[in-house]
């Protein structure tokens, strides 16, 4: 990175008046940019109260036709993959975008999980954007452009092949700056794929908290929220009765009376309460896991009814919904003292009184849907993750629905793709964060560099059962193979007592500890994925169509 070739493209407001700036300073502010050790640092000194509408730094960059460009989706569920320079990012059609951003669908919160309400899609071929970091790959070599912290605001990395530029943008909406502020720390790292990512994580100072692969069960992908003590006990007994070892048994959404009231168990479903469930899991020699969305609350919850003031408000002071799930939900303002004390109390009970060892913390993006208290979305999400780690001490956290970089090194395991569907179908025009088997498979493969560096990757479950299932057995085994090759949390949602011999063998094979070395994994033609890896010293090639899960 050469400071002499960098250009600024800044739009800002002072005293209600809009300005444009293409240099390192003017009458309202100056920018201090330095490059040390291939890290670009930019700091702001504002002489007036400045709000940025756009803060872009343009770096000249020459792309080749054979390059592959990786852009990182906004959060856990967002589709993320490599593109050819001539390709186009998968985006919503104008009609769907209109429907989810301008109609009742917005009011019910449909687009809130993603970035569509605060970042513009490029809508052109040859231009690709992602959050916090991205890379250009030439064969085995990559060049990473990666933020070292999102505490100064989210960083968007755009690869613009049409203009031969890499554009580094800061998402600084809703914040007024005055005086001295750091804005950016960006590393530019070149090298072989694995080694370059090692160096990127070294520069960030991020280490994984866990390095163990774990096998287990979650209740979600068979019963969804229709769980009960009977269903859970039956699946627990089935697992304990067979000979493949499970490390962890996790109860998902559905045990609580209402989203937000985590300590009020639905007594019709779990008459003996959640401590008894943790005790039975422990008695089978497994870690007990529990799902919760620690920032979320629905209107009918006691939490929301008693403390509406603890929740995020829009600029008019109205409750701001943060997603459509459960008929619409709201998220706690993590800077509110009452909200913080409540979150701490919930974890104290779940982890210390009930005795759960792992918490799956979901819908975390809700904490930063709006900038507030003069903080950027990025800063809020970093603070939210600090709060969760502080509350959980050394217990295991499985992050989910979380913007990724603020969670680096904070969670032990993290979902890195969308929810798997019970079928393998490609739907055009899927929202980028929505449930989809092709999306989750691509993410498992293309976000593998996070596995063992930021945390251990959760590729979402695989399923081997025959009922309540719309994938062929070959497709189910393909999901299992991809998960065990590229991921580290290997969970099923099946009642294993229904398994025949083939399924038992497939489960054993998927859970077996293997020495895996990925050699390459990429699209070799449109939609045709080829993964080459060594498994216990043996060379394996998987070649399949990601749209339909058929081998080619
Ligand atoms: C529990 C579930 C499971 C699952 C999580 C998360 O975009 N969406 O509409 C959407 C809905 C649900 C969802 C993810 C995305 O699932 O990933 O494993 O825990 O919550 O409610």
Coordinates of C-alpha atoms and ligand atoms in Angstrom, one line a residue:
X1 CA 0.0 0.0 0.0
X2 CA 1.4 3.3 -1.1
X3 CA 0.0 6.4 0.5
X4 CA 0.8 8.4 -2.6
X5 CA -1.6 6.5 -4.7
X6 CA -4.6 6.4 -2.3
X7 CA -7.6 8.6 -3.0
X8 CA -10.4 9.7 -0.6
X9 CA -14.0 9.9 -1.6
X10 CA -15.8 11.5 1.3
X11 CA -19.2 13.1 1.7
X12 CA -20.1 14.8 5.0
X13 CA -22.3 17.2 6.7
X14 CA -21.4 20.2 8.9
X15 CA -24.2 22.4 10.3
X16 CA -26.7 20.8 8.1
X17 CA -24.8 21.5 4.9
X18 CA -23.3 18.8 2.7
X19 CA -19.7 18.8 1.5
X20 CA -17.5 16.6 -0.7
X21 CA -13.8 16.0 0.1
X22 CA -11.3 14.2 -2.1
X23 CA -8.2 15.0 0.0
X24 CA -6.7 14.4 3.4
X25 CA -8.2 17.5 4.9
X26 CA -10.0 20.8 4.6
X27 CA -11.4 23.6 6.8
X28 CA -13.6 21.1 8.8
X29 CA -11.2 18.2 9.5
X30 CA -7.8 16.7 8.7
X31 CA -7.0 13.0 8.2
X32 CA -3.7 11.5 9.4
X33 CA -2.8 8.5 7.3
X34 CA 0.3 6.3 7.8
X35 CA 1.4 3.0 6.5
X36 CA 3.5 0.9 8.9
X37 CA 4.3 -2.8 8.4
X38 CA 1.6 -3.0 5.6
X39 CA -1.0 -1.6 8.0
X40 CA -2.8 1.5 6.9
X41 CA -4.0 3.6 9.8
X42 CA -6.2 6.6 9.4
X43 CA -7.2 9.0 12.2
X44 CA -9.5 12.0 12.0
X45 CA -9.1 15.4 13.6
X46 CA -12.4 17.2 13.3
X47 CA -12.4 20.9 13.9
X48 CA -16.2 21.1 13.5
X49 CA -19.0 18.7 14.3
X50 CA -18.8 16.3 11.3
X51 CA -21.2 13.6 10.2
X52 CA -20.0 11.3 7.4
X53 CA -22.4 10.2 4.7
X54 CA -19.6 8.3 2.8
X55 CA -16.1 7.6 3.8
X56 CA -14.2 5.7 1.1
X57 CA -10.5 5.2 0.5
X58 CA -9.6 4.0 -3.0
X59 CA -6.6 1.9 -3.6
X60 CA -5.5 1.2 -7.2
X61 CA -5.5 -2.5 -7.9
X62 CA -5.0 -4.5 -11.1
X63 CA -7.2 -7.6 -11.4
X64 CA -6.7 -10.5 -13.8
X65 CA -9.4 -12.5 -15.5
X66 CA -8.5 -15.7 -13.6
X67 CA -8.6 -14.0 -10.1
X68 CA -11.1 -15.3 -7.6
X69 CA -12.6 -12.7 -5.2
X70 CA -14.0 -13.6 -1.8
X71 CA -16.3 -11.2 0.0
X72 CA -17.6 -11.8 3.5
X73 CA -21.3 -11.5 4.1
X74 CA -22.5 -9.3 6.9
X75 CA -23.3 -11.9 9.6
X76 CA -23.3 -15.6 10.3
X77 CA -26.2 -16.4 8.0
X78 CA -25.2 -14.2 5.0
X79 CA -24.1 -16.0 1.8
X80 CA -20.4 -15.6 1.3
X81 CA -18.3 -17.0 -1.6
X82 CA -15.7 -16.5 -4.2
X83 CA -16.6 -14.8 -7.5
X84 CA -14.9 -14.4 -10.9
X85 CA -14.0 -10.7 -11.8
X86 CA -16.6 -11.0 -14.6
X87 CA -19.3 -12.3 -12.2
X88 CA -22.0 -10.6 -10.3
X89 CA -23.0 -10.8 -6.6
X90 CA -26.1 -12.6 -5.8
X91 CA -28.6 -9.9 -4.9
X92 CA -32.3 -9.4 -4.6
X93 CA -34.2 -8.2 -7.7
X94 CA -35.4 -4.6 -7.6
X95 CA -38.9 -5.9 -6.9
X96 CA -37.9 -8.0 -3.9
X97 CA -35.7 -5.2 -2.6
X98 CA -38.7 -2.8 -3.0
X99 CA -41.0 -5.2 -1.2
X100 CA -38.7 -5.8 1.8
X101 CA -37.4 -2.3 2.2
X102 CA -40.5 -0.2 1.3
X103 CA -43.6 -2.1 2.2
X104 CA -45.2 -3.8 5.2
X105 CA -42.5 -6.4 5.0
X106 CA -40.1 -3.8 6.3
X107 CA -42.5 -2.9 9.1
X108 CA -42.6 -6.6 10.2
X109 CA -38.8 -6.6 10.2
X110 CA -38.1 -8.9 7.2
X111 CA -34.9 -7.2 6.0
X112 CA -33.4 -6.5 9.5
X113 CA -31.1 -9.5 9.8
X114 CA -29.0 -8.3 6.8
X115 CA -27.3 -5.1 5.6
X116 CA -29.9 -4.2 3.0
X117 CA -31.2 -1.2 5.0
X118 CA -27.8 0.4 5.5
X119 CA -25.6 -0.6 2.6
X120 CA -26.2 -0.3 -1.1
X121 CA -25.8 -3.3 -3.4
X122 CA -23.5 -2.6 -6.3
X123 CA -26.1 -4.1 -8.8
X124 CA -23.5 -4.4 -11.5
X125 CA -21.2 -7.2 -12.6
X126 CA -17.5 -6.8 -11.7
X127 CA -18.0 -5.2 -8.3
X128 CA -18.1 -7.2 -5.1
X129 CA -18.4 -6.0 -1.5
X130 CA -18.1 -7.6 1.9
X131 CA -17.7 -6.8 5.6
X132 CA -14.4 -6.4 7.6
X133 CA -12.1 -8.4 5.2
X134 CA -11.9 -9.9 1.8
X135 CA -9.3 -11.3 -0.5
X136 CA -8.2 -11.7 -4.1
X137 CA -6.9 -15.2 -4.9
X138 CA -4.5 -16.2 -7.7
X139 CA -4.1 -19.9 -7.6
X140 CA -2.8 -20.7 -4.1
X141 CA -1.8 -17.1 -3.4
X142 CA -4.1 -14.6 -1.7
X143 CA -4.0 -10.9 -1.0
X144 CA -6.1 -10.1 2.0
X145 CA -7.5 -6.6 2.7
X146 CA -8.6 -6.8 6.3
X147 CA -9.6 -4.5 9.1
X148 CA -7.9 -5.1 12.4
X149 CA -10.8 -3.9 14.5
X150 CA -14.4 -2.8 13.9
X151 CA -14.4 -0.7 17.1
X152 CA -14.1 2.5 15.0
X153 CA -17.0 1.4 12.8
X154 CA -17.6 -1.5 10.4
X155 CA -15.3 -1.7 7.4
X156 CA -16.6 -2.6 4.0
X157 CA -14.1 -3.9 1.5
X158 CA -15.2 -3.5 -2.2
X159 CA -13.4 -5.1 -5.1
X160 CA -14.2 -3.0 -8.1
X161 CA -12.8 -4.8 -11.1
X162 CA -14.5 -2.3 -13.5
X163 CA -12.4 0.6 -12.1
X164 CA -9.3 -1.4 -11.0
X165 CA -9.7 -0.4 -7.4
X166 CA -10.1 -1.8 -3.9
X167 CA -12.4 0.5 -2.0
X168 CA -12.2 0.6 1.8
X169 CA -15.3 2.2 3.3
X170 CA -16.1 2.9 6.9
X171 CA -19.7 2.6 8.0
X172 CA -20.0 5.7 10.1
X173 CA -23.7 6.5 9.8
X174 CA -25.4 8.2 12.7
X175 CA -22.3 9.4 14.5
X176 CA -21.1 13.0 15.0
X177 CA -17.4 13.4 15.2
X178 CA -15.4 16.2 16.9
X179 CA -11.7 16.2 17.9
X180 CA -9.4 13.2 17.5
X181 CA -10.8 9.8 16.5
X182 CA -9.2 6.7 15.1
X183 CA -11.1 5.6 12.0
X184 CA -9.3 2.7 10.3
X185 CA -6.7 0.1 10.8
X186 CA -6.3 -2.1 7.7
X187 CA -3.8 -4.8 6.9
X188 CA -2.8 -5.8 3.5
X189 CA -1.3 -9.3 3.5
X190 CA -0.1 -11.4 0.6
X191 CA 0.9 -15.1 0.8
X192 CA -0.3 -18.7 0.5
X193 CA -3.9 -19.0 1.6
X194 CA -3.3 -20.7 5.0
X195 CA -0.2 -18.8 5.9
X196 CA -1.7 -15.4 4.9
X197 CA -4.7 -16.0 7.2
X198 CA -2.4 -17.0 10.0
X199 CA -0.6 -13.7 9.6
X200 CA -3.9 -11.7 9.4
X201 CA -5.1 -13.2 12.7
X202 CA -1.6 -12.6 14.3
X203 CA -1.9 -8.9 13.3
X204 CA -5.4 -8.7 14.9
X205 CA -4.1 -10.5 18.0
X206 CA -7.0 -12.9 17.8
X207 CA -6.6 -16.5 19.0
X208 CA -9.3 -19.2 19.1
X209 CA -10.6 -19.9 22.6
X210 CA -11.2 -23.5 21.6
X211 CA -9.5 -25.9 19.3
X212 CA -11.7 -29.0 19.8
X213 CA -14.0 -30.5 17.2
X214 CA -17.2 -31.5 18.9
X215 CA -20.0 -33.9 18.0
X216 CA -23.5 -33.4 19.3
X217 CA -27.2 -32.8 19.0
X218 CA -29.5 -29.8 18.7
X219 CA -33.3 -30.0 18.9
X220 CA -34.0 -27.4 16.2
X221 CA -33.9 -29.2 12.8
X222 CA -36.5 -31.8 13.4
X223 CA -39.1 -30.3 15.8
X224 CA -38.3 -26.6 15.5
X225 CA -40.0 -25.0 18.5
X226 CA -42.3 -28.0 19.1
X227 CA -40.1 -29.5 21.8
X228 CA -41.0 -30.9 25.1
X229 CA -39.4 -32.8 28.0
X230 CA -40.7 -36.1 26.5
X231 CA -39.2 -35.5 23.0
X232 CA -35.9 -34.3 24.5
X233 CA -35.7 -37.3 26.9
X234 CA -36.5 -39.7 24.1
X235 CA -33.7 -38.3 21.9
X236 CA -31.3 -38.2 24.8
X237 CA -32.0 -41.8 25.7
X238 CA -31.6 -42.9 22.1
X239 CA -28.2 -41.1 21.8
X240 CA -27.0 -42.6 25.1
X241 CA -28.1 -46.1 24.1
X242 CA -26.0 -46.3 20.9
X243 CA -22.2 -46.6 20.6
X244 CA -21.1 -43.4 18.7
X245 CA -19.9 -40.9 21.3
X246 CA -21.6 -37.5 21.5
X247 CA -19.9 -34.6 23.4
X248 CA -22.8 -32.2 23.6
X249 CA -26.6 -32.1 23.7
X250 CA -28.2 -28.7 23.1
X251 CA -31.8 -27.6 23.6
X252 CA -32.9 -25.0 21.0
X253 CA -35.7 -22.4 20.8
X254 CA -39.0 -23.5 22.2
X255 CA -38.5 -24.2 26.0
X256 CA -39.2 -20.6 27.1
X257 CA -42.6 -19.1 27.6
X258 CA -41.7 -16.1 25.5
X259 CA -38.7 -14.7 23.7
X260 CA -37.0 -12.5 26.2
X261 CA -38.4 -14.3 29.3
X262 CA -35.6 -16.9 29.3
X263 CA -36.1 -17.8 33.0
X264 CA -39.8 -18.5 32.6
X265 CA -39.9 -22.0 31.2
X266 CA -43.0 -23.2 29.4
X267 CA -44.4 -25.5 32.0
X268 CA -46.7 -27.3 29.6
X269 CA -43.6 -28.4 27.6
X270 CA -41.0 -28.8 30.4
X271 CA -43.0 -29.3 33.6
X272 CA -39.9 -30.0 35.6
X273 CA -38.0 -27.0 34.5
X274 CA -34.6 -26.6 32.7
X275 CA -32.3 -27.5 35.5
X276 CA -33.6 -31.1 35.5
X277 CA -33.0 -31.3 31.7
X278 CA -29.3 -30.2 32.2
X279 CA -29.0 -32.8 35.0
X280 CA -30.2 -35.6 32.8
X281 CA -27.9 -34.5 30.0
X282 CA -25.0 -34.6 32.5
X283 CA -26.0 -38.0 33.7
X284 CA -25.4 -39.3 30.2
X285 CA -21.9 -37.8 30.2
X286 CA -22.5 -35.0 27.8
X287 CA -22.2 -31.2 27.9
X288 CA -25.5 -29.5 28.3
X289 CA -26.3 -26.7 25.8
X290 CA -29.1 -24.1 25.8
X291 CA -30.2 -21.7 23.0
X292 CA -31.1 -18.1 23.8
X293 CA -31.3 -14.8 22.0
X294 CA -30.0 -12.7 24.9
X295 CA -30.8 -9.3 23.4
X296 CA -34.3 -10.2 22.0
X297 CA -37.8 -9.8 23.4
X298 CA -41.2 -10.0 21.9
X299 CA -44.0 -7.5 22.7
X300 CA -46.0 -10.0 24.7
X301 CA -43.0 -10.9 26.9
X302 CA -42.9 -9.8 30.5
X303 CA -39.5 -8.3 29.8
X304 CA -40.9 -6.0 27.1
X305 CA -44.1 -5.2 29.0
X306 CA -42.3 -4.3 32.2
X307 CA -39.3 -2.6 30.6
X308 CA -40.1 -1.1 27.2
X309 CA -37.5 1.6 28.0
X310 CA -34.7 -1.0 28.0
X311 CA -35.2 -1.6 24.3
X312 CA -33.7 0.1 21.2
X313 CA -35.7 3.1 20.0
X314 CA -35.6 4.8 16.6
X315 CA -34.9 8.5 16.2
X316 CA -38.5 9.4 17.0
X317 CA -38.3 7.5 20.3
X318 CA -40.5 4.6 19.0
X319 CA -39.7 0.9 19.7
X320 CA -37.7 -0.3 16.6
X321 CA -38.3 -3.9 15.6
X322 CA -35.2 -5.9 14.9
X323 CA -36.6 -8.9 12.9
X324 CA -39.7 -10.8 11.9
X325 CA -39.2 -14.0 13.8
X326 CA -41.8 -14.9 16.4
X327 CA -44.1 -12.4 14.8
X328 CA -41.6 -9.6 15.2
X329 CA -39.1 -9.0 18.0
X330 CA -37.2 -6.1 19.6
X331 CA -33.7 -5.9 21.0
X332 CA -32.3 -4.6 24.2
X333 CA -30.1 -1.4 24.2
X334 CA -26.9 -3.0 25.6
X335 CA -25.9 0.4 27.1
X336 CA -29.0 0.5 29.3
X337 CA -28.0 -0.4 32.9
X338 CA -31.3 -2.2 33.6
X339 CA -30.9 -4.3 30.4
X340 CA -27.3 -5.1 31.2
X341 CA -28.2 -6.3 34.7
X342 CA -31.0 -8.4 33.4
X343 CA -28.7 -10.1 30.8
X344 CA -26.2 -10.8 33.5
X345 CA -28.8 -12.3 35.8
X346 CA -30.1 -14.5 33.0
X347 CA -26.7 -16.0 32.4
X348 CA -26.0 -16.4 36.1
X349 CA -29.1 -18.6 36.4
X350 CA -28.7 -20.5 33.1
X351 CA -25.0 -21.2 33.7
X352 CA -24.6 -21.4 37.5
X353 CA -28.0 -22.4 38.8
X354 CA -29.3 -24.6 36.0
X355 CA -25.7 -25.7 35.2
X356 CA -25.6 -25.4 31.4
X357 CA -22.0 -25.7 29.9
X358 CA -22.7 -24.1 26.5
X359 CA -25.0 -21.4 25.4
X360 CA -26.0 -20.9 21.7
X361 CA -26.5 -17.2 21.6
X362 CA -28.6 -16.2 18.6
X363 CA -30.0 -13.1 16.8
X364 CA -27.1 -11.1 18.2
X365 CA -27.1 -8.7 15.2
X366 CA -30.2 -7.1 16.8
X367 CA -27.9 -5.2 19.2
X368 CA -26.6 -3.0 16.4
X369 CA -29.4 -2.6 13.9
X370 CA -29.2 1.2 14.5
X371 CA -26.3 3.4 15.5
X372 CA -27.1 5.0 18.9
X373 CA -25.5 7.0 21.7
X374 CA -23.2 8.5 19.1
X375 CA -21.6 5.1 18.5
X376 CA -21.3 3.3 15.2
X377 CA -23.0 -0.1 14.6
X378 CA -19.5 -1.7 14.6
X379 CA -18.6 -0.2 18.0
X380 CA -21.9 -1.3 19.5
X381 CA -21.5 -4.9 18.2
X382 CA -17.9 -5.1 19.7
X383 CA -19.3 -3.8 23.0
X384 CA -22.2 -6.3 22.9
X385 CA -19.7 -9.2 22.4
X386 CA -17.6 -8.0 25.3
X387 CA -20.7 -8.0 27.5
X388 CA -21.6 -11.6 26.5
X389 CA -18.1 -12.9 27.2
X390 CA -18.0 -11.1 30.5
X391 CA -21.4 -12.6 31.5
X392 CA -20.4 -16.2 30.4
X393 CA -16.9 -16.3 32.0
X394 CA -15.2 -19.5 30.8
X395 CA -18.4 -21.3 29.7
X396 CA -18.7 -22.2 26.0
X397 CA -20.5 -19.8 23.6
X398 CA -21.8 -20.8 20.2
X399 CA -22.4 -17.6 18.4
X400 CA -25.2 -17.4 15.8
X401 CA -26.8 -14.6 13.8
X402 CA -23.8 -12.4 14.6
X403 CA -21.8 -9.9 12.5
X404 CA -18.6 -11.9 12.3
X405 CA -15.5 -9.8 13.2
X406 CA -16.8 -8.3 16.5
X407 CA -17.2 -12.0 17.6
X408 CA -13.6 -13.0 16.6
X409 CA -11.9 -14.6 19.6
X410 CA -15.0 -13.9 21.8
X411 CA -17.0 -17.0 21.1
X412 CA -15.8 -20.6 21.2
X413 CA -17.9 -21.8 18.2
X414 CA -19.7 -19.8 15.6
X415 CA -22.2 -20.4 12.9
X416 CA -20.7 -19.3 9.6
X417 CA -23.6 -19.9 7.3
X418 CA -27.4 -19.9 6.9
X419 CA -29.7 -22.5 8.4
X420 CA -29.7 -25.7 6.5
X421 CA -33.1 -26.6 4.9
X422 CA -34.8 -30.0 5.0
X423 CA -34.4 -30.1 1.2
X424 CA -31.6 -29.2 -1.2
X425 CA -33.2 -26.6 -3.4
X426 CA -31.9 -23.5 -5.1
X427 CA -34.4 -20.7 -5.0
X428 CA -33.7 -17.6 -7.1
X429 CA -34.1 -14.4 -5.2
X430 CA -33.5 -15.8 -1.7
X431 CA -32.7 -13.1 0.9
X432 CA -29.0 -13.5 1.6
X433 CA -29.5 -14.4 5.3
X434 CA -32.4 -16.8 4.8
X435 CA -32.5 -20.6 5.3
X436 CA -30.9 -22.3 2.3
X437 CA -28.9 -25.5 1.8
X438 CA -26.8 -24.2 -1.1
X439 CA -25.9 -21.0 0.8
X440 CA -24.8 -22.9 3.9
X441 CA -22.7 -25.4 1.9
X442 CA -20.9 -22.5 0.1
X443 CA -20.3 -20.7 3.4
X444 CA -18.9 -23.8 5.0
X445 CA -16.4 -24.1 2.2
X446 CA -15.5 -20.5 1.6
X447 CA -15.3 -19.3 5.3
X448 CA -13.1 -22.3 6.2
X449 CA -10.2 -19.8 6.9
X450 CA -12.0 -18.8 10.1
X451 CA -12.0 -22.3 11.5
X452 CA -9.4 -22.7 14.2
X453 CA -8.4 -19.0 13.9
X454 CA -11.4 -16.9 15.0
X455 CA -13.1 -19.8 16.7
X456 CA -14.2 -23.3 15.6
X457 CA -16.7 -23.1 12.7
X458 CA -20.2 -24.4 13.1
X459 CA -21.4 -25.4 9.6
X460 CA -24.9 -26.1 10.9
X461 CA -26.4 -29.6 11.3
X462 CA -26.4 -32.5 9.0
X463 CA -29.3 -35.0 9.1
X464 CA -29.3 -38.6 8.3
X465 CA -32.9 -39.6 9.2
X466 CA -35.4 -40.7 6.6
X467 CA -38.5 -39.0 7.9
X468 CA -39.3 -35.3 7.9
X469 CA -36.6 -35.0 5.3
X470 CA -36.7 -34.1 1.6
X471 CA -33.0 -34.8 0.6
X472 CA -31.9 -38.1 -0.9
X473 CA -29.6 -40.2 1.3
X474 CA -26.7 -39.2 -1.0
X475 CA -27.4 -35.5 -0.4
X476 CA -27.7 -36.0 3.3
X477 CA -24.3 -37.8 3.3
X478 CA -22.8 -35.0 1.1
X479 CA -23.8 -32.4 3.7
X480 CA -22.3 -34.6 6.4
X481 CA -19.1 -35.0 4.5
X482 CA -18.7 -31.2 3.8
X483 CA -19.4 -30.4 7.4
X484 CA -16.9 -32.9 8.8
X485 CA -14.2 -31.9 6.3
X486 CA -14.5 -28.1 6.7
X487 CA -16.3 -27.6 10.0
X488 CA -15.8 -28.3 13.7
X489 CA -19.2 -28.6 15.3
X490 CA -20.9 -31.7 14.0
X491 CA -24.4 -31.7 15.2
X492 CA -27.5 -33.7 14.2
X493 CA -31.1 -33.2 15.1
X494 CA -32.3 -36.8 14.6
X495 CA -33.8 -39.4 16.8
X496 CA -31.0 -41.9 16.3
X497 CA -33.2 -44.8 17.4
X498 CA -34.8 -44.5 14.0
X499 CA -31.4 -45.2 12.3
X500 CA -30.8 -48.3 10.2
X501 CA -27.4 -49.8 9.7
X502 CA -26.4 -47.5 6.8
X503 CA -27.3 -44.4 8.9
X504 CA -25.4 -45.7 11.9
X505 CA -22.3 -46.3 9.7
X506 CA -22.6 -42.8 8.2
X507 CA -22.9 -41.2 11.6
X508 CA -19.8 -43.0 12.9
X509 CA -17.9 -42.1 9.8
X510 CA -18.9 -38.4 10.1
X511 CA -18.0 -38.2 13.8
X512 CA -14.6 -40.0 13.4
X513 CA -11.6 -37.8 14.1
X514 CA -9.6 -37.5 11.0
X515 CA -6.5 -35.7 10.0
X516 CA -7.7 -33.3 7.2
X517 CA -5.6 -31.1 5.0
X518 CA -7.6 -29.0 2.5
X519 CA -5.7 -28.6 -0.8
X520 CA -8.2 -26.6 -2.8
X521 CA -11.9 -25.9 -2.8
X522 CA -13.4 -23.7 -5.5
X523 CA -15.9 -23.4 -8.3
X524 CA -14.5 -25.0 -11.4
X525 CA -17.5 -24.1 -13.5
X526 CA -20.7 -22.2 -12.8
X527 CA -22.2 -23.9 -9.7
X528 CA -19.8 -26.8 -9.9
X529 CA -17.7 -27.0 -6.7
X530 CA -14.6 -29.1 -6.5
X531 CA -12.9 -29.8 -3.2
X532 CA -9.6 -31.6 -3.0
X533 CA -8.2 -32.7 0.4
X534 CA -6.2 -35.2 2.2
X535 CA -8.0 -37.3 4.7
X536 CA -5.7 -39.4 6.9
X537 CA -3.1 -39.2 4.1
X538 CA -5.5 -40.3 1.4
X539 CA -6.4 -37.9 -1.5
X540 CA -10.1 -37.2 -1.8
X541 CA -11.9 -35.2 -4.5
X542 CA -15.6 -34.1 -4.1
X543 CA -17.2 -32.6 -7.2
X544 CA -20.8 -31.6 -7.1
X545 CA -23.4 -29.0 -8.2
X546 CA -24.1 -26.7 -5.3
X547 CA -27.6 -25.9 -6.7
X548 CA -28.9 -29.4 -6.4
X549 CA -26.4 -31.4 -4.4
X550 CA -25.7 -33.9 -7.2
X551 CA -22.3 -35.3 -7.8
X552 CA -20.8 -34.6 -11.2
Ligands
LIG1 C1 -34.2 -20.8 16.5 C2 -33.4 -20.8 15.2 C3 -32.3 -21.9 15.3 C4 -31.3 -21.7 14.1 C5 -30.8 -20.3 14.1 C6 -32.0 -19.3 13.9 O1 -33.7 -15.5 8.2 N1 -34.5 -16.1 9.0 O2 -35.7 -15.9 8.9 C7 -34.0 -17.0 9.9 C8 -34.9 -17.6 10.8 C9 -34.5 -18.5 11.7 C10 -33.1 -18.7 11.9 C11 -32.2 -18.1 11.0 C12 -32.7 -17.2 10.1 O3 -32.7 -19.7 12.8 O4 -29.9 -20.1 13.0 O5 -30.2 -22.6 14.3 O6 -31.5 -21.7 16.5 O7 -32.8 -19.5 15.0 O8 -35.3 -19.8 16.4

